[in-house]
């Protein structure tokens, strides 16, 4: 049974998420603020964390930053603010998804299921060493490491997933719908800008090799060695 940590200062929100998560078969533990979340994560392991952004004591962004220092448990951020800046900030800190309040509990569970399925299966599939090289760019799929001219490039978990998928399907025109389906594992319900945000972050991480990610206007993107 997968275990989820729900972090939110609102009791009602925690109870709603618990109700739906337990119905889906998850074991649920709760924390009321960022400080408690960090302490709980140091003592226990979880398959996924659902973290509110605006909380007393320590906000969700700061808690996410601290948790990333000692574990890579997938994190879904919750926030009443849906501006692109806030989403980018959350992704840069290492969150795997960003859900804007008010949210549909059913949609949230779809996202939870997709993230747990993806992260749970990735470790099983990455047993064989597989490396892609292009000029000074090297991608080690099995170790989840990207280097440019021998220097390791730090990416968020979702950047790795998106980049690896594009590199493995290099030369192919990848529609926005296929990228969303394969990388996120669910429909965006109208929030397709999340994909563009991650492409923007990915290009910034790749530096000169950002040229390899080609925008196909009206279609999607393609990774190609120019």
mmCIF file of C-alpha atoms in Angstrom:
data_model
loop_
_atom_site.group_PDB
_atom_site.id
_atom_site.type_symbol
_atom_site.label_atom_id
_atom_site.label_comp_id
_atom_site.label_asym_id
_atom_site.label_seq_id
_atom_site.Cartn_x
_atom_site.Cartn_y
_atom_site.Cartn_z
ATOM 1 C CA UNK A 1 0.000 0.000 0.000
ATOM 2 C CA UNK A 2 1.429 3.373 -1.057
ATOM 3 C CA UNK A 3 1.761 5.995 1.673
ATOM 4 C CA UNK A 4 0.921 9.690 1.216
ATOM 5 C CA UNK A 5 1.735 12.674 3.427
ATOM 6 C CA UNK A 6 -0.864 15.472 3.255
ATOM 7 C CA UNK A 7 0.436 18.860 4.427
ATOM 8 C CA UNK A 8 -2.092 21.672 4.817
ATOM 9 C CA UNK A 9 -3.003 24.009 7.677
ATOM 10 C CA UNK A 10 -6.715 23.706 6.822
ATOM 11 C CA UNK A 11 -8.328 20.720 8.545
ATOM 12 C CA UNK A 12 -11.142 20.589 5.973
ATOM 13 C CA UNK A 13 -8.702 20.287 3.068
ATOM 14 C CA UNK A 14 -6.737 17.536 4.809
ATOM 15 C CA UNK A 15 -9.925 15.597 5.505
ATOM 16 C CA UNK A 16 -11.173 15.851 1.915
ATOM 17 C CA UNK A 17 -7.864 14.629 0.529
ATOM 18 C CA UNK A 18 -7.689 11.838 3.130
ATOM 19 C CA UNK A 19 -11.209 10.685 2.261
ATOM 20 C CA UNK A 20 -10.476 10.398 -1.461
ATOM 21 C CA UNK A 21 -6.955 9.007 -1.005
ATOM 22 C CA UNK A 22 -8.092 6.269 1.370
ATOM 23 C CA UNK A 23 -10.890 5.419 -1.039
ATOM 24 C CA UNK A 24 -8.180 4.913 -3.699
ATOM 25 C CA UNK A 25 -6.376 2.556 -1.321
ATOM 26 C CA UNK A 26 -3.620 4.857 -0.039
ATOM 27 C CA UNK A 27 -2.399 5.094 3.521
ATOM 28 C CA UNK A 28 -2.500 8.730 4.657
ATOM 29 C CA UNK A 29 -0.539 10.687 7.251
ATOM 30 C CA UNK A 30 -1.052 14.401 7.955
ATOM 31 C CA UNK A 31 1.028 17.447 8.876
ATOM 32 C CA UNK A 32 -0.321 20.925 9.663
ATOM 33 C CA UNK A 33 2.605 23.063 8.464
ATOM 34 C CA UNK A 34 5.975 22.966 6.739
ATOM 35 C CA UNK A 35 7.997 22.498 9.909
ATOM 36 C CA UNK A 36 6.013 19.442 10.933
ATOM 37 C CA UNK A 37 6.218 18.076 7.378
ATOM 38 C CA UNK A 38 10.015 18.204 7.416
ATOM 39 C CA UNK A 39 10.150 16.477 10.797
ATOM 40 C CA UNK A 40 7.740 13.749 9.693
ATOM 41 C CA UNK A 41 9.697 13.163 6.463
ATOM 42 C CA UNK A 42 12.943 12.750 8.416
ATOM 43 C CA UNK A 43 11.375 9.955 10.466
ATOM 44 C CA UNK A 44 9.233 8.223 7.839
ATOM 45 C CA UNK A 45 9.310 7.448 4.136
ATOM 46 C CA UNK A 46 6.427 8.270 1.796
ATOM 47 C CA UNK A 47 5.550 7.478 -1.790
ATOM 48 C CA UNK A 48 4.201 10.989 -2.373
ATOM 49 C CA UNK A 49 3.690 14.307 -0.563
ATOM 50 C CA UNK A 50 0.797 16.702 -1.165
ATOM 51 C CA UNK A 51 1.965 20.105 0.102
ATOM 52 C CA UNK A 52 0.063 23.371 0.448
ATOM 53 C CA UNK A 53 2.065 26.516 -0.333
ATOM 54 C CA UNK A 54 0.572 29.077 2.056
ATOM 55 C CA UNK A 55 1.016 27.789 5.623
ATOM 56 C CA UNK A 56 2.068 29.246 8.989
ATOM 57 C CA UNK A 57 5.454 28.529 10.581
ATOM 58 C CA UNK A 58 7.042 27.495 7.276
ATOM 59 C CA UNK A 59 5.509 27.797 3.809
ATOM 60 C CA UNK A 60 5.307 24.938 1.329
ATOM 61 C CA UNK A 61 8.031 26.263 -0.977
ATOM 62 C CA UNK A 62 10.534 26.452 1.892
ATOM 63 C CA UNK A 63 9.494 23.029 3.173
ATOM 64 C CA UNK A 64 9.903 21.556 -0.315
ATOM 65 C CA UNK A 65 13.410 23.036 -0.539
ATOM 66 C CA UNK A 66 14.403 21.487 2.800
ATOM 67 C CA UNK A 67 12.874 18.086 2.055
ATOM 68 C CA UNK A 68 14.736 17.935 -1.258
ATOM 69 C CA UNK A 69 18.006 18.118 0.695
ATOM 70 C CA UNK A 70 17.521 14.612 2.113
ATOM 71 C CA UNK A 71 14.925 12.795 -0.013
ATOM 72 C CA UNK A 72 13.474 12.758 -3.526
ATOM 73 C CA UNK A 73 9.897 11.790 -2.681
ATOM 74 C CA UNK A 74 7.538 13.170 -5.367
ATOM 75 C CA UNK A 75 5.767 16.363 -4.250
ATOM 76 C CA UNK A 76 2.509 17.843 -5.545
ATOM 77 C CA UNK A 77 2.091 21.497 -4.527
ATOM 78 C CA UNK A 78 -1.314 23.020 -3.724
ATOM 79 C CA UNK A 79 -1.892 26.756 -3.970
ATOM 80 C CA UNK A 80 -4.639 29.321 -4.349
ATOM 81 C CA UNK A 81 -2.229 31.251 -6.597
ATOM 82 C CA UNK A 82 -2.027 30.060 -10.180
ATOM 83 C CA UNK A 83 0.398 32.603 -11.647
ATOM 84 C CA UNK A 84 3.117 31.229 -13.897
ATOM 85 C CA UNK A 85 5.814 32.631 -11.595
ATOM 86 C CA UNK A 86 4.549 30.570 -8.664
ATOM 87 C CA UNK A 87 4.391 27.409 -10.770
ATOM 88 C CA UNK A 88 7.907 27.941 -12.116
ATOM 89 C CA UNK A 89 9.188 28.566 -8.592
ATOM 90 C CA UNK A 90 7.615 25.332 -7.379
ATOM 91 C CA UNK A 91 9.048 23.318 -10.264
ATOM 92 C CA UNK A 92 12.503 24.845 -9.750
ATOM 93 C CA UNK A 93 12.442 23.680 -6.132
ATOM 94 C CA UNK A 94 11.793 20.123 -7.278
ATOM 95 C CA UNK A 95 8.030 19.692 -7.063
ATOM 96 C CA UNK A 96 6.514 17.215 -9.523
ATOM 97 C CA UNK A 97 3.170 18.901 -10.061
ATOM 98 C CA UNK A 98 1.243 22.050 -9.138
ATOM 99 C CA UNK A 99 -2.505 22.089 -8.463
ATOM 100 C CA UNK A 100 -4.431 25.343 -8.090
ATOM 101 C CA UNK A 101 -7.131 25.712 -5.413
ATOM 102 C CA UNK A 102 -10.042 25.222 -5.498
ATOM 103 C CA UNK A 103 -9.364 21.826 -7.021
ATOM 104 C CA UNK A 104 -11.359 18.751 -7.918
ATOM 105 C CA UNK A 105 -10.495 15.914 -5.497
ATOM 106 C CA UNK A 106 -11.008 13.410 -8.325
ATOM 107 C CA UNK A 107 -8.577 15.284 -10.570
ATOM 108 C CA UNK A 108 -6.063 15.477 -7.718
ATOM 109 C CA UNK A 109 -6.281 11.709 -7.255
ATOM 110 C CA UNK A 110 -5.718 11.220 -10.984
ATOM 111 C CA UNK A 111 -2.537 13.227 -10.655
ATOM 112 C CA UNK A 112 -1.508 11.326 -7.530
ATOM 113 C CA UNK A 113 -2.051 7.994 -9.276
ATOM 114 C CA UNK A 114 -0.100 9.145 -12.329
ATOM 115 C CA UNK A 115 2.894 10.384 -10.323
ATOM 116 C CA UNK A 116 3.089 7.275 -8.129
ATOM 117 C CA UNK A 117 2.735 4.983 -11.140
ATOM 118 C CA UNK A 118 5.461 6.826 -13.032
ATOM 119 C CA UNK A 119 7.953 7.060 -10.174
ATOM 120 C CA UNK A 120 7.263 3.510 -9.026
ATOM 121 C CA UNK A 121 7.863 1.988 -12.445
ATOM 122 C CA UNK A 122 10.905 4.091 -13.358
ATOM 123 C CA UNK A 123 13.189 2.336 -10.895
ATOM 124 C CA UNK A 124 12.145 -1.044 -12.289
ATOM 125 C CA UNK A 125 12.758 -0.034 -15.892
ATOM 126 C CA UNK A 126 16.143 1.616 -15.385
ATOM 127 C CA UNK A 127 18.195 -1.505 -14.588
ATOM 128 C CA UNK A 128 20.050 -1.541 -17.906
ATOM 129 C CA UNK A 129 22.653 1.171 -18.493
ATOM 130 C CA UNK A 130 21.647 3.324 -21.442
ATOM 131 C CA UNK A 131 23.579 6.418 -22.523
ATOM 132 C CA UNK A 132 23.017 8.978 -25.286
ATOM 133 C CA UNK A 133 25.864 11.225 -26.432
ATOM 134 C CA UNK A 134 25.841 14.225 -28.747
ATOM 135 C CA UNK A 135 28.915 16.452 -28.890
ATOM 136 C CA UNK A 136 29.432 17.635 -25.280
ATOM 137 C CA UNK A 137 25.988 16.508 -24.150
ATOM 138 C CA UNK A 138 25.689 13.156 -22.394
ATOM 139 C CA UNK A 139 22.486 11.639 -21.054
ATOM 140 C CA UNK A 140 22.706 8.614 -18.734
ATOM 141 C CA UNK A 141 19.147 7.321 -18.541
ATOM 142 C CA UNK A 142 19.839 4.576 -15.989
ATOM 143 C CA UNK A 143 21.583 6.918 -13.526
ATOM 144 C CA UNK A 144 19.322 9.904 -14.352
ATOM 145 C CA UNK A 145 22.346 12.117 -14.975
ATOM 146 C CA UNK A 146 22.800 14.789 -17.638
ATOM 147 C CA UNK A 147 26.224 16.335 -18.236
ATOM 148 C CA UNK A 148 27.456 19.062 -20.567
ATOM 149 C CA UNK A 149 31.200 19.083 -21.259
ATOM 150 C CA UNK A 150 31.661 16.793 -18.255
ATOM 151 C CA UNK A 151 29.754 19.068 -15.843
ATOM 152 C CA UNK A 152 26.615 17.667 -14.290
ATOM 153 C CA UNK A 153 23.421 19.619 -14.987
ATOM 154 C CA UNK A 154 20.900 19.802 -12.164
ATOM 155 C CA UNK A 155 17.278 19.450 -13.207
ATOM 156 C CA UNK A 156 13.980 19.035 -11.400
ATOM 157 C CA UNK A 157 12.439 15.527 -11.434
ATOM 158 C CA UNK A 158 9.885 16.556 -14.040
ATOM 159 C CA UNK A 159 12.552 18.157 -16.239
ATOM 160 C CA UNK A 160 14.404 14.822 -16.244
ATOM 161 C CA UNK A 161 11.243 12.932 -17.195
ATOM 162 C CA UNK A 162 10.381 15.323 -20.007
ATOM 163 C CA UNK A 163 13.933 15.528 -21.348
ATOM 164 C CA UNK A 164 14.503 11.763 -21.254
ATOM 165 C CA UNK A 165 11.258 11.135 -23.113
ATOM 166 C CA UNK A 166 12.153 13.668 -25.805
ATOM 167 C CA UNK A 167 15.688 12.324 -26.217
ATOM 168 C CA UNK A 168 14.488 8.711 -26.459
ATOM 169 C CA UNK A 169 12.067 9.850 -29.180
ATOM 170 C CA UNK A 170 14.561 12.181 -30.877
ATOM 171 C CA UNK A 171 13.798 13.144 -34.440
ATOM 172 C CA UNK A 172 10.073 12.575 -33.963
ATOM 173 C CA UNK A 173 7.434 15.282 -33.899
ATOM 174 C CA UNK A 174 5.903 15.033 -30.429
ATOM 175 C CA UNK A 175 2.492 16.594 -30.064
ATOM 176 C CA UNK A 176 1.583 18.501 -26.937
ATOM 177 C CA UNK A 177 -1.046 15.855 -26.213
ATOM 178 C CA UNK A 178 1.458 12.987 -26.454
ATOM 179 C CA UNK A 179 3.987 14.759 -24.207
ATOM 180 C CA UNK A 180 1.336 15.476 -21.597
ATOM 181 C CA UNK A 181 0.022 11.918 -21.728
ATOM 182 C CA UNK A 182 3.407 10.201 -21.588
ATOM 183 C CA UNK A 183 5.191 12.467 -19.115
ATOM 184 C CA UNK A 184 2.356 13.481 -16.789
ATOM 185 C CA UNK A 185 0.071 10.530 -17.357
ATOM 186 C CA UNK A 186 -3.209 12.457 -17.374
ATOM 187 C CA UNK A 187 -5.076 15.225 -19.188
ATOM 188 C CA UNK A 188 -4.406 18.775 -18.044
ATOM 189 C CA UNK A 189 -8.011 19.909 -17.879
ATOM 190 C CA UNK A 190 -7.159 23.152 -19.671
ATOM 191 C CA UNK A 191 -3.811 23.933 -18.023
ATOM 192 C CA UNK A 192 -1.488 23.106 -20.909
ATOM 193 C CA UNK A 193 0.822 25.999 -20.021
ATOM 194 C CA UNK A 194 2.486 23.670 -17.528
ATOM 195 C CA UNK A 195 4.143 21.879 -20.453
ATOM 196 C CA UNK A 196 5.420 25.153 -21.910
ATOM 197 C CA UNK A 197 6.731 26.165 -18.493
ATOM 198 C CA UNK A 198 8.749 22.965 -18.237
ATOM 199 C CA UNK A 199 10.084 23.378 -21.772
ATOM 200 C CA UNK A 200 11.225 26.874 -20.783
ATOM 201 C CA UNK A 201 12.979 25.534 -17.673
ATOM 202 C CA UNK A 202 14.511 22.694 -19.650
ATOM 203 C CA UNK A 203 15.940 25.012 -22.291
ATOM 204 C CA UNK A 204 17.468 27.158 -19.584
ATOM 205 C CA UNK A 205 19.096 24.102 -17.996
ATOM 206 C CA UNK A 206 20.537 22.905 -21.326
ATOM 207 C CA UNK A 207 22.290 26.153 -22.203
ATOM 208 C CA UNK A 208 23.740 25.980 -25.735
ATOM 209 C CA UNK A 209 21.993 22.632 -26.306
ATOM 210 C CA UNK A 210 18.603 24.284 -25.872
ATOM 211 C CA UNK A 211 18.762 24.593 -29.670
ATOM 212 C CA UNK A 212 18.067 20.851 -29.833
ATOM 213 C CA UNK A 213 14.522 21.416 -28.582
ATOM 214 C CA UNK A 214 12.646 22.656 -31.618
ATOM 215 C CA UNK A 215 9.192 24.208 -31.350
ATOM 216 C CA UNK A 216 6.730 22.902 -33.919
ATOM 217 C CA UNK A 217 4.167 25.663 -34.134
ATOM 218 C CA UNK A 218 0.643 24.367 -33.726
ATOM 219 C CA UNK A 219 1.908 20.827 -33.058
ATOM 220 C CA UNK A 220 4.354 20.488 -30.182
ATOM 221 C CA UNK A 221 8.101 19.929 -29.903
ATOM 222 C CA UNK A 222 10.917 17.801 -31.321
ATOM 223 C CA UNK A 223 14.372 16.957 -29.985
ATOM 224 C CA UNK A 224 16.896 16.856 -32.790
ATOM 225 C CA UNK A 225 20.693 16.947 -33.091
ATOM 226 C CA UNK A 226 21.362 19.987 -35.263
#
